Amino acid sequence: MSFSEHTVAAARNNELLRKLFLSPWRTWLLVLLLSISSRLSYAVEYRPLPPTAPVGLSNDWLIYDNASNKLVLYLPGYHAPARAYYQWIVLRPNQPFRITFAARQDLTLFIDNQLVFTAKTSGNYTLDVADILPKPINYGQHLLCIWHPLAAPDYTSFSNSFTPETKSASFVKSNWWQPQLRVAVHQGENVFLCFLLLIGLLYGAIRTIYRPGFARIYELWSNVPGEQNFLTRPTITWLNVLLVLIFSLSFGLLIVAIHTNVQNIVILKQLFSVSESGLVGRVLLYAVLISVFVFAKAVYLSLMGYIFDLSSLVLVQYREFVRSLLFMGLFLPIVMLLYLVLNQSWPEGVLWVSNGVVSMMLLATVIRVARTLNRRMSLLNLHLFSYLCATEIIPLTVLLKLLVITY
């Protein structure tokens, strides 16, 4: 193509462009086509949504792996329990980070390997992580660590604590008409209710079938002749055995309910491997231990009676011990009802009341046994008082230490 031909073609193109841009409707048509094409290309392109920023604690905890020298996801059925659990948390300005948890004594919390909290006593706690961090606060991602020097912490009790004031007024007004979700109940309340219903049915059935014997056992504070006649009757009967088993189930249920959020007793946790979620197994385990303790005390009293040469008092003492425990056991289902009603709103008070009832039950049993023995022989006798200390007071101290003072 010659130079003149190139010049003519360029002139034609310029003329076409001039005519196109000089037409208003053609100009708007071109703009519309370009806009539609850009929208189509943006719609076709895949753009993944950004990950949601974590709000509060999650159910995923990490443990330290020595082999790989890094934090790995903790799998309860795969990894062994650890004494330290980790989790990444995010702190934001002007936004509280409240958590609630149950802690044994000496449980510690670390933020970025810096000690920020130590549990002085066992119980339930609610903390704002933003308040316990040293000032000025470095907002963003932090590593939370829970650690206990003696046993594995109860990481399952850690959860977010949302208070009503954290919700804005606009949110409340805009959602007042929508159906609200019920707050999730504690994982053990259904188990506790089933056991409590079973205990009530068993007590009712025994009272219906063994009415005279049932009344004779629970007329504890009366002065009728039947009270003294009970101390001369055989101790190992089907009625007494059934009542001891029901009492053991009630007592074991109360102990598990009180200490569910505080973990097991250290000694029992070392002897028996019971999972934290197996509440049914734990209740049955405590019931078996309590029933074995009640029946084994007859052997212990026989041995101590032989040593102190007071074998004539052994049967009377054991019968009074059994009847006192059975009478005090009638109050345990009432305490369980108190636990189920008030544990969510007043856990510290329920713990104090429950431990107080257990302490009063054990103390009243010892006082009742001492009163019965004093009718046979004066407690001013140092020999008898030493026997009472060996058979009642020392075991009482051990039980209070294991069941009450520890918590």
CSV table of N, CA and C in Angstrom, one decimal, residues 13 195 362:
chain,number,residue,atom,x,y,z
A,13,ASN,N,-10.9,6.9,8.8
A,13,ASN,CA,-11.1,6.5,10.2
A,13,ASN,C,-11.4,7.7,11.1
A,195,PHE,N,-31.8,-38.7,87.1
A,195,PHE,CA,-31.5,-39.4,88.4
A,195,PHE,C,-32.3,-38.9,89.5
A,362,LEU,N,-22.9,-34.7,107.8
A,362,LEU,CA,-21.9,-35.5,108.4
A,362,LEU,C,-21.7,-35.1,109.9
